[in-house]
Short mmCIF file of C-alpha atoms in Angstrom, two decimals:
data_model
loop_
_atom_site.label_atom_id
_atom_site.label_comp_id
_atom_site.label_asym_id
_atom_site.label_seq_id
_atom_site.Cartn_x
_atom_site.Cartn_y
_atom_site.Cartn_z
CA MET A 1 96.15 81.80 100.48
CA ALA A 2 94.17 77.47 100.60
CA HIS A 3 90.38 78.21 100.41
CA PRO A 4 87.89 76.76 101.87
CA PRO A 5 86.72 74.02 99.18
CA LEU A 6 82.99 74.73 99.17
CA HIS A 7 84.21 77.78 97.99
CA ASP A 8 85.00 76.70 94.68
CA GLU A 9 81.70 74.63 94.02
CA LEU A 10 79.71 78.10 95.57
CA LEU A 11 81.95 80.54 93.25
CA ALA A 12 80.86 77.73 90.20
CA ARG A 13 76.43 78.35 91.32
CA THR A 14 77.35 82.10 91.78
CA LEU A 15 78.44 82.53 88.25
CA VAL A 16 75.76 80.14 86.49
CA TRP A 17 73.54 81.95 88.50
CA ALA A 18 74.59 86.14 87.90
CA LYS A 19 74.70 84.74 84.23
CA ALA A 20 71.31 82.95 83.69
CA GLY A 21 69.51 85.99 85.84
CA SER A 22 70.99 89.25 85.43
CA ALA A 23 71.05 91.53 81.60
CA PHE A 24 74.02 93.16 83.21
CA TYR A 25 76.84 89.52 84.48
CA ARG A 26 75.56 88.47 81.29
CA ARG A 27 77.63 90.85 79.47
CA HIS A 28 80.49 91.64 82.47
CA LEU A 29 80.52 88.02 82.56
CA ASP A 30 80.70 87.36 79.07
CA GLY A 31 83.51 84.66 78.68
CA CYS A 32 84.09 83.86 81.46
CA SER A 33 83.84 79.97 82.23
CA ALA A 34 81.78 79.24 85.02
CA ASP A 35 84.00 76.41 86.23
CA THR A 36 86.70 79.48 87.53
CA ALA A 37 88.08 78.22 90.24
CA VAL A 38 88.63 81.04 93.58
CA ARG A 39 92.75 80.89 92.85
CA ASP A 40 91.67 82.18 89.22
CA LEU A 41 89.14 84.45 90.42
CA ALA A 42 91.48 87.28 89.26
CA ARG A 43 91.05 86.23 85.64
CA LEU A 44 86.91 87.74 86.33
CA PRO A 45 86.83 91.33 85.65
CA LEU A 46 86.17 94.06 88.98
CA LEU A 47 83.12 95.39 89.71
CA THR A 48 83.40 99.09 91.44
CA LYS A 49 80.49 100.30 93.17
CA GLU A 50 79.67 103.12 91.09
CA VAL A 51 79.25 100.64 88.13
CA ALA A 52 77.09 98.54 90.66
CA THR A 53 74.81 101.89 91.17
CA THR A 54 75.12 102.73 87.47
CA TYR A 55 73.33 99.30 86.47
CA GLN A 56 71.36 98.10 89.82
CA GLN A 57 68.43 97.28 88.36
CA GLU A 58 69.81 95.10 85.65
CA LEU A 59 72.18 93.23 88.11
CA ARG A 60 69.47 91.92 90.25
CA CYS A 61 67.64 88.42 89.67
CA GLY A 62 66.49 85.30 91.33
CA PRO A 63 63.55 86.00 93.35
CA GLN A 64 61.11 88.94 94.61
CA ALA A 65 62.96 90.78 97.04
CA LEU A 66 61.32 91.19 100.97
CA GLY A 67 60.67 95.05 101.30
CA LEU A 68 63.10 97.73 100.06
CA GLY A 69 66.34 96.15 101.25
CA THR A 70 68.67 98.30 102.71
CA PHE A 71 70.77 101.67 101.30
CA SER A 72 74.45 101.91 101.03
CA SER A 73 76.61 105.02 101.40
CA GLY A 74 74.21 106.81 103.23
CA THR A 75 76.34 108.99 104.91
CA THR A 76 78.90 110.12 101.90
CA GLY A 77 76.47 111.86 99.95
CA ALA A 78 76.83 109.75 96.71
CA ALA A 79 74.95 107.81 94.65
CA LEU A 80 72.71 105.35 96.58
CA LEU A 81 72.86 101.58 95.76
CA ARG A 82 69.77 99.74 96.97
CA MET A 83 70.74 96.36 98.17
CA GLU A 84 67.93 93.34 98.17
CA HIS A 85 67.00 90.09 99.45
CA SER A 86 64.96 87.58 98.99
CA ALA A 87 63.87 84.47 101.54
CA GLY A 88 65.43 81.69 100.18
CA GLU A 89 68.75 83.05 100.62
CA ASP A 90 67.41 82.82 104.41
CA GLU A 91 66.57 79.64 103.51
CA ALA A 92 69.70 78.30 102.44
CA LEU A 93 71.74 79.67 105.23
CA ARG A 94 69.09 78.08 108.08
CA ASP A 95 70.12 75.02 105.79
CA TYR A 96 74.25 75.05 106.32
CA LEU A 97 73.95 76.22 109.53
CA THR A 98 72.26 72.70 110.57
CA SER A 99 74.04 70.97 108.19
CA ILE A 100 77.46 71.97 110.38
CA GLY A 101 75.60 71.90 113.60
CA TYR A 102 76.26 75.37 114.05
CA GLU A 103 74.56 76.37 117.39
CA PRO A 104 74.45 80.17 118.54
CA THR A 105 75.00 80.73 121.61
CA PRO A 106 72.16 82.12 123.32
CA ARG A 107 72.50 85.59 123.87
CA ARG A 108 70.38 88.00 124.48
CA ILE A 109 70.64 90.91 122.75
CA LEU A 110 69.77 94.36 121.53
CA GLU A 111 71.26 95.59 118.09
CA VAL A 112 71.42 99.39 118.09
CA VAL A 113 70.75 99.96 113.51
CA SER A 114 71.95 103.28 111.67
CA PRO A 115 69.10 104.16 109.87
CA ASN A 116 72.53 105.80 107.29
CA HIS A 117 72.90 102.22 105.98
CA GLY A 118 73.35 98.29 107.17
CA TYR A 119 71.63 94.70 106.87
CA PRO A 120 69.69 93.55 109.73
CA GLY A 121 68.23 90.27 108.71
CA PRO A 122 65.51 88.86 109.74
CA ALA A 123 63.74 89.73 113.35
CA LYS A 124 64.81 87.14 115.88
CA PRO A 125 63.28 85.48 119.08
CA ALA A 126 65.81 87.21 121.36
CA VAL A 127 67.03 90.46 119.54
CA VAL A 128 65.49 93.75 120.45
CA ARG A 129 66.59 96.59 117.73
CA LEU A 130 66.75 99.79 118.09
CA LEU A 131 66.78 102.39 115.88
CA TRP A 132 69.41 105.29 116.51
CA ALA A 133 69.26 108.61 115.62
CA PRO A 134 70.26 112.14 116.62
CA TYR A 135 67.23 112.91 119.16
CA PRO A 136 68.24 113.08 123.67
CA SER A 137 65.06 110.74 123.80
CA LEU A 138 66.88 107.65 122.06
CA PHE A 139 69.02 107.19 125.45
CA SER A 140 65.72 106.95 127.48
CA LEU A 141 64.64 103.74 125.26
CA LEU A 142 68.35 102.71 125.28
CA GLU A 143 68.50 102.58 129.21
CA ASP A 144 64.75 100.96 129.42
CA ALA A 145 65.75 98.61 126.49
CA LEU A 146 68.96 97.47 128.45
CA ARG A 147 66.64 97.72 131.33
CA SER A 148 63.71 95.15 130.13
CA GLU A 149 64.47 91.51 129.01
CA ILE A 150 63.85 89.75 126.32
CA CYS A 151 62.85 85.51 126.47
CA GLY A 152 62.95 85.57 130.60
CA ARG A 153 66.08 87.06 130.86
CA ARG A 154 68.05 90.50 130.90
CA ILE A 155 69.92 91.69 127.81
CA ASP A 156 73.80 90.46 128.24
CA THR A 157 75.14 91.53 124.60
CA MET A 158 75.09 94.92 122.40
CA SER A 159 75.61 95.27 119.02
CA ILE A 160 76.45 98.89 118.36
CA SER A 161 77.92 101.00 116.11
CA LEU A 162 81.16 102.97 117.14
CA SER A 163 79.66 106.07 116.77
CA ALA A 164 76.64 105.55 119.17
CA LEU A 165 79.00 103.51 121.30
CA LYS A 166 80.84 106.90 121.95
CA GLU A 167 77.55 108.54 122.41
CA ALA A 168 76.15 106.35 125.03
CA THR A 169 79.30 106.44 127.10
CA ALA A 170 79.46 110.18 127.20
CA HIS A 171 76.15 110.23 128.39
CA VAL A 172 76.35 107.80 131.12
CA LEU A 173 79.18 109.52 131.82
CA HIS A 174 77.64 113.08 131.63
CA GLN A 175 74.49 111.63 133.76
CA ARG A 176 76.72 110.05 137.05
CA ILE A 177 74.84 106.49 135.49
CA ASP A 178 76.65 103.03 136.26
CA ALA A 179 76.41 101.32 133.16
CA ARG A 180 77.62 98.37 135.08
CA THR A 181 74.26 97.72 135.80
CA PHE A 182 72.76 97.08 132.71
CA GLY A 183 75.02 93.53 132.63
CA VAL A 184 75.88 93.81 129.27
CA GLY A 185 79.02 91.21 129.06
CA ASP A 186 79.76 91.87 125.24
CA ILE A 187 79.55 94.06 123.17
CA TYR A 188 80.60 94.00 118.99
CA CYS A 189 80.51 97.86 117.29
CA ASN A 190 80.97 98.66 113.78
CA GLY A 191 81.48 101.40 111.94
CA SER A 192 84.98 103.25 112.36
CA VAL A 193 88.60 101.72 113.42
CA LEU A 194 88.61 101.15 117.70
CA THR A 195 91.09 103.34 118.77
CA PRO A 196 93.09 101.21 121.97
CA ARG A 197 92.12 104.65 124.56
CA TRP A 198 89.02 104.04 123.77
CA ARG A 199 88.34 100.04 123.86
CA ARG A 200 89.47 100.74 127.12
CA LEU A 201 87.43 103.80 128.12
CA VAL A 202 84.25 101.85 126.78
CA GLY A 203 85.02 98.72 128.70
CA ASP A 204 85.69 100.06 132.12
CA VAL A 205 82.62 102.18 131.62
CA TRP A 206 80.36 99.37 130.46
CA GLY A 207 81.93 96.44 132.22
CA ALA A 208 82.36 94.72 129.17
CA GLN A 209 84.31 92.63 126.90
CA VAL A 210 84.49 94.77 123.97
CA HIS A 211 84.74 93.66 120.48
CA ASP A 212 85.86 95.18 116.83
CA GLN A 213 83.92 94.11 113.57
CA TYR A 214 83.90 95.03 110.43
CA GLY A 215 81.05 94.86 107.85
CA LEU A 216 80.33 96.41 104.65
CA SER A 217 76.24 97.56 103.95
CA GLU A 218 76.54 95.20 99.83
CA PHE A 219 77.15 92.03 102.26
CA ARG A 220 75.49 90.71 105.55
CA THR A 221 78.77 88.36 106.01
CA LEU A 222 80.95 90.01 108.99
CA ALA A 223 84.87 90.01 109.76
CA THR A 224 85.17 90.14 113.72
CA GLU A 225 88.12 90.22 115.63
CA CYS A 226 90.02 86.94 116.93
CA PRO A 227 91.36 86.83 120.00
CA THR A 228 93.95 84.44 119.10
CA CYS A 229 95.26 86.33 115.47
CA GLY A 230 94.15 89.84 116.58
CA TYR A 231 93.31 89.91 113.31
CA PHE A 232 89.42 89.42 111.17
CA HIS A 233 88.23 86.68 110.13
CA PHE A 234 85.07 87.02 107.99
CA GLY A 235 81.93 84.27 109.49
CA LEU A 236 78.56 83.23 108.05
CA PRO A 237 77.52 83.15 105.25
CA PRO A 238 80.22 82.29 103.33
CA ILE A 239 82.03 84.88 101.35
CA VAL A 240 85.27 85.03 98.98
CA THR A 241 88.01 87.35 100.56
CA GLU A 242 90.47 88.56 98.24
CA VAL A 243 93.45 91.83 98.86
CA ILE A 244 94.38 93.79 95.35
CA ASP A 245 96.67 96.65 95.14
CA PRO A 246 94.73 99.45 94.73
CA ILE A 247 96.34 101.05 91.66
CA SER A 248 97.94 98.05 89.42
CA CYS A 249 94.74 95.95 90.51
CA ALA A 250 96.97 93.38 90.86
CA PRO A 251 96.36 90.13 93.73
CA LEU A 252 98.50 90.75 96.82
CA ALA A 253 99.81 87.93 99.24
CA HIS A 254 100.68 89.98 101.46
CA GLY A 255 100.81 93.97 102.63
CA VAL A 256 98.30 96.34 102.76
CA GLY A 257 95.24 96.17 99.58
CA GLU A 258 92.26 97.12 98.77
CA LEU A 259 89.85 94.69 100.48
CA VAL A 260 87.49 92.44 97.33
CA LEU A 261 84.74 90.51 97.97
CA THR A 262 82.38 88.41 96.54
CA GLY A 263 79.26 86.89 98.27
CA LEU A 264 78.10 83.66 97.35
CA TYR A 265 75.07 81.69 95.46
CA PRO A 266 72.84 80.91 97.30
CA PHE A 267 74.03 82.87 100.69
CA VAL A 268 72.75 85.77 98.45
CA GLN A 269 70.40 85.36 94.83
CA ARG A 270 68.12 88.77 93.97
CA GLN A 271 71.62 91.05 94.33
CA PRO A 272 74.88 89.22 93.61
CA LEU A 273 77.60 90.93 93.94
CA ILE A 274 81.27 89.54 91.68
CA ARG A 275 84.72 90.70 92.88
CA PHE A 276 83.42 94.31 94.35
CA ARG A 277 85.37 96.24 95.16
CA THR A 278 84.64 97.46 98.63
CA GLY A 279 86.88 100.95 98.35
CA ASP A 280 88.65 99.60 101.27
CA LEU A 281 92.52 99.23 102.55
CA VAL A 282 93.12 96.75 105.57
CA GLU A 283 96.13 94.65 106.23
CA LEU A 284 96.62 91.37 105.54
CA GLY A 285 98.07 89.13 108.98
CA PRO A 286 99.78 85.89 109.00
CA THR A 287 98.29 82.60 108.46
CA CYS A 288 95.77 82.17 112.46
CA ALA A 289 96.21 78.78 113.80
CA THR A 290 92.05 78.51 114.25
CA ARG A 291 91.44 79.91 111.04
CA PRO A 292 94.33 78.42 108.24
CA GLU A 293 91.63 78.67 105.72
CA ASP A 294 90.72 82.21 106.03
CA PHE A 295 92.39 85.96 105.29
CA SER A 296 93.52 87.31 108.77
CA LEU A 297 93.10 91.08 107.74
CA ARG A 298 92.51 94.35 110.02
CA PRO A 299 90.47 96.94 108.34
CA LEU A 300 92.29 100.57 108.05
CA GLY A 301 90.26 102.75 106.68
CA ARG A 302 88.56 103.98 103.30
CA VAL A 303 91.24 103.90 100.15
CA ARG A 304 90.05 107.39 99.35
CA ASP A 305 91.05 108.54 102.95
CA ALA A 306 94.61 107.79 102.63
CA LEU A 307 97.72 109.41 100.07
CA ILE A 308 98.23 106.46 97.77
CA ALA A 309 100.12 107.26 94.61
CA GLY A 310 101.37 104.68 91.86
CA GLY A 311 104.79 103.03 91.08
CA ASN A 312 106.50 100.73 89.49
CA ALA A 313 106.00 97.97 91.22
CA GLY A 314 102.28 99.30 92.24
CA ALA A 315 100.78 101.32 94.72
CA GLU A 316 102.87 104.27 97.54
CA ILE A 317 101.20 104.08 100.38
CA SER A 318 102.04 107.19 102.75
CA PHE A 319 99.68 108.17 104.78
CA VAL A 320 96.61 105.88 106.19
CA PRO A 321 94.40 108.13 108.72
CA SER A 322 93.15 105.20 111.36
CA LEU A 323 97.39 104.54 111.80
CA LEU A 324 97.65 108.48 112.94
CA GLU A 325 94.38 108.16 114.84
CA ASN A 326 95.59 105.22 117.01
CA LEU A 327 99.04 107.22 117.82
CA VAL A 328 97.16 110.18 119.42
CA ASP A 329 94.11 108.92 120.21
CA ASP A 330 96.75 109.00 123.91
CA TYR A 331 97.03 112.46 124.47
CA ALA A 332 95.12 114.36 126.40
CA GLU A 333 96.22 118.05 124.36
CA VAL A 334 95.30 116.60 120.73
CA ALA A 335 91.65 118.07 120.23
CA ARG A 336 88.78 116.60 119.27
CA HIS A 337 85.88 116.66 118.01
CA PRO A 338 83.03 117.78 119.65
CA SER A 339 80.56 115.64 122.02
CA THR A 340 77.01 115.83 120.84
CA LEU A 341 75.90 115.86 123.84
CA GLU A 342 77.00 119.39 123.35
CA LYS A 343 76.24 120.28 119.71
CA LEU A 344 73.76 117.92 119.78
CA PHE A 345 72.20 118.67 116.48
CA GLU A 346 75.55 120.75 114.76
CA THR A 347 78.14 117.99 114.53
CA GLU A 348 77.35 113.66 113.62
CA GLY A 349 77.69 110.94 115.24
CA PHE A 350 80.46 109.70 113.82
CA GLN A 351 82.31 112.68 115.30
CA THR A 352 82.64 112.27 118.43
CA GLY A 353 85.22 111.72 120.31
CA GLN A 354 87.50 111.75 116.58
CA PRO A 355 90.74 113.18 116.56
CA LYS A 356 91.22 116.60 114.67
CA ILE A 357 93.59 115.57 112.09
CA ALA A 358 94.46 116.56 108.36
CA ALA A 359 96.87 115.72 105.70
CA GLU A 360 97.83 116.54 102.42
CA ARG A 361 101.10 115.58 100.13
CA ASP A 362 103.83 118.52 100.91
CA ASN A 363 106.14 118.67 98.05
CA GLY A 364 107.36 115.12 98.09
CA GLY A 365 107.09 114.19 101.15
CA VAL A 366 102.89 114.40 103.76
CA ARG A 367 102.31 117.01 106.04
CA LEU A 368 100.30 116.47 109.12
CA CYS A 369 98.10 118.75 110.52
CA VAL A 370 96.77 117.81 113.91
CA GLY A 371 94.58 120.20 116.33
CA VAL A 372 95.65 120.87 120.24
CA VAL A 373 94.11 122.26 122.96
CA PHE A 374 96.40 124.87 123.51
CA VAL A 375 98.05 127.90 121.69
CA PRO A 376 101.44 126.75 120.34
CA GLU A 377 102.94 129.61 120.42
CA LEU A 378 103.06 130.02 123.78
CA PHE A 379 103.98 126.82 124.85
CA PRO A 380 106.85 125.78 122.19
CA GLU A 381 108.68 123.68 123.95
CA ARG A 382 106.05 120.80 124.43
CA ALA A 383 104.40 121.68 121.04
CA THR A 384 108.25 120.96 119.38
CA GLU A 385 108.32 117.55 122.08
CA LEU A 386 104.47 116.61 120.26
CA ALA A 387 105.21 118.00 116.94
CA ARG A 388 108.13 115.60 117.42
CA THR A 389 106.82 112.58 119.19
CA ILE A 390 104.17 112.08 116.13
CA VAL A 391 106.64 112.50 113.21
CA HIS A 392 109.03 109.70 115.16
CA ARG A 393 105.32 107.42 115.42
CA TYR A 394 104.15 107.44 112.78
CA ARG A 395 107.13 106.57 110.27
CA GLY A 396 108.30 103.55 113.07
CA ALA A 397 103.93 102.27 112.83
CA HIS A 398 104.61 103.07 108.93
CA ARG A 399 107.74 100.91 109.07
CA ALA A 400 105.95 97.74 110.74
CA LEU A 401 102.92 98.19 108.93
CA LEU A 402 104.01 98.31 105.56
CA GLY A 403 107.02 96.61 105.61
CA GLN A 404 109.95 96.77 102.95
CA GLN A 405 106.67 98.38 101.14
CA ALA A 406 108.26 101.32 103.26
CA ALA A 407 110.44 104.33 102.15
CA GLU A 408 111.33 106.79 104.48
CA LEU A 409 108.60 109.15 104.58
CA SER A 410 109.02 113.03 104.93
CA LEU A 411 106.65 114.71 107.37
CA HIS A 412 105.97 117.77 108.85
CA VAL A 413 103.69 117.89 111.52
CA GLU A 414 102.05 121.21 111.93
CA LEU A 415 99.83 121.90 115.21
CA LEU A 416 96.51 123.72 114.98
CA ALA A 417 95.39 125.49 117.73
CA PRO A 418 92.40 125.78 119.11
CA GLY A 419 89.58 127.73 116.00
CA ALA A 420 92.24 127.50 113.74
CA ARG A 421 91.02 125.70 110.14
CA ALA A 422 92.91 122.79 108.93
CA PRO A 423 93.35 122.78 105.56
CA ARG A 424 90.21 119.97 105.56
CA TRP A 425 89.12 119.24 108.63
CA ILE A 426 87.60 115.96 106.70
CA ARG A 427 84.01 114.11 108.73
CA LYS A 428 85.67 110.75 109.57
CA TYR A 429 89.27 110.40 109.24
CA ALA A 430 92.00 112.71 107.73
CA VAL A 431 92.53 113.00 104.21
#
């Protein structure tokens, strides 16, 4: 995979900066050359989130941080990695954008920010921010913001997590509000995989183009869905992207693997993360005609939520939760987690409209548990047809995703009646 020439220059500066300013990186990168090019990046050691969290004080370097920073993994229950940033990073990015003649589209933006994690960046004149939390009054604040003006114009763009977008969409439908009157033309969502069904529903309700984005709390750079190839490309500030086998850690040029990211100096000064294992599975796509020097990828969910075994040739992936979620999301019979409108303080926001799916290994195969809204014993013909179709759909999608890597799966689908407990319903995806 080719990469922009600027990346080699910035990577060298990043390695020098990190080793000079961070006690952790002086140990972690001991013996590594500062002349390492992007094509040789695999020679450097990987950095896991657990290690970065344990040594986060020693890892930091550079100018004093702006504020308290932001937190990663606010929803997982794991130890928190606090990300710090400095004013020099924002200045470097502004200078870079000026040097390449970048002119942002003049939008009026509402950013709906999660309080758990994320890096919203510095305040901007044409941006209004709303901190999202599970309180009924938030819907009124959202409506007020969308009907107000900033810099002389109404808001035309909304940036929001998929869970909050589902809640807001359920709210306007429940209250019979015509969301098209808000005049939002573009909605950028993130935080979970956007299924085709939700894309159509949200687009119709809001009268907007819905764009999928992917990002991590540890990095300021977002990847946005490309209208040309349908995959995702990372934008600005520049970042180095790798994909590795989640078992052997060998670099991958195609297929499905774990995403590894490296933030680049001077856009990352206070807290460099070099060859950081994100814990996310991605599918590598073909070279995009409009972005030939960039990786084309599609997020598939967390590595920990997939069923992965080690093989002679590396990882053998038998189950990817988001893949199944896409395949069953058009079935009205498949049960969903309750809407937060019904159980506002009992249900996590990201469960809104989430199909109830669980999976586990079953004597070398995979057993899928799918919650449904009817009692399968009372409708045996429909239950048999639904189970058979789910198996057929998943096998076909699995082969299309992994190609030659995909072995013939042994799948068993069990449909669970309302109220039945699966081996493990999990909060975001199935395991």
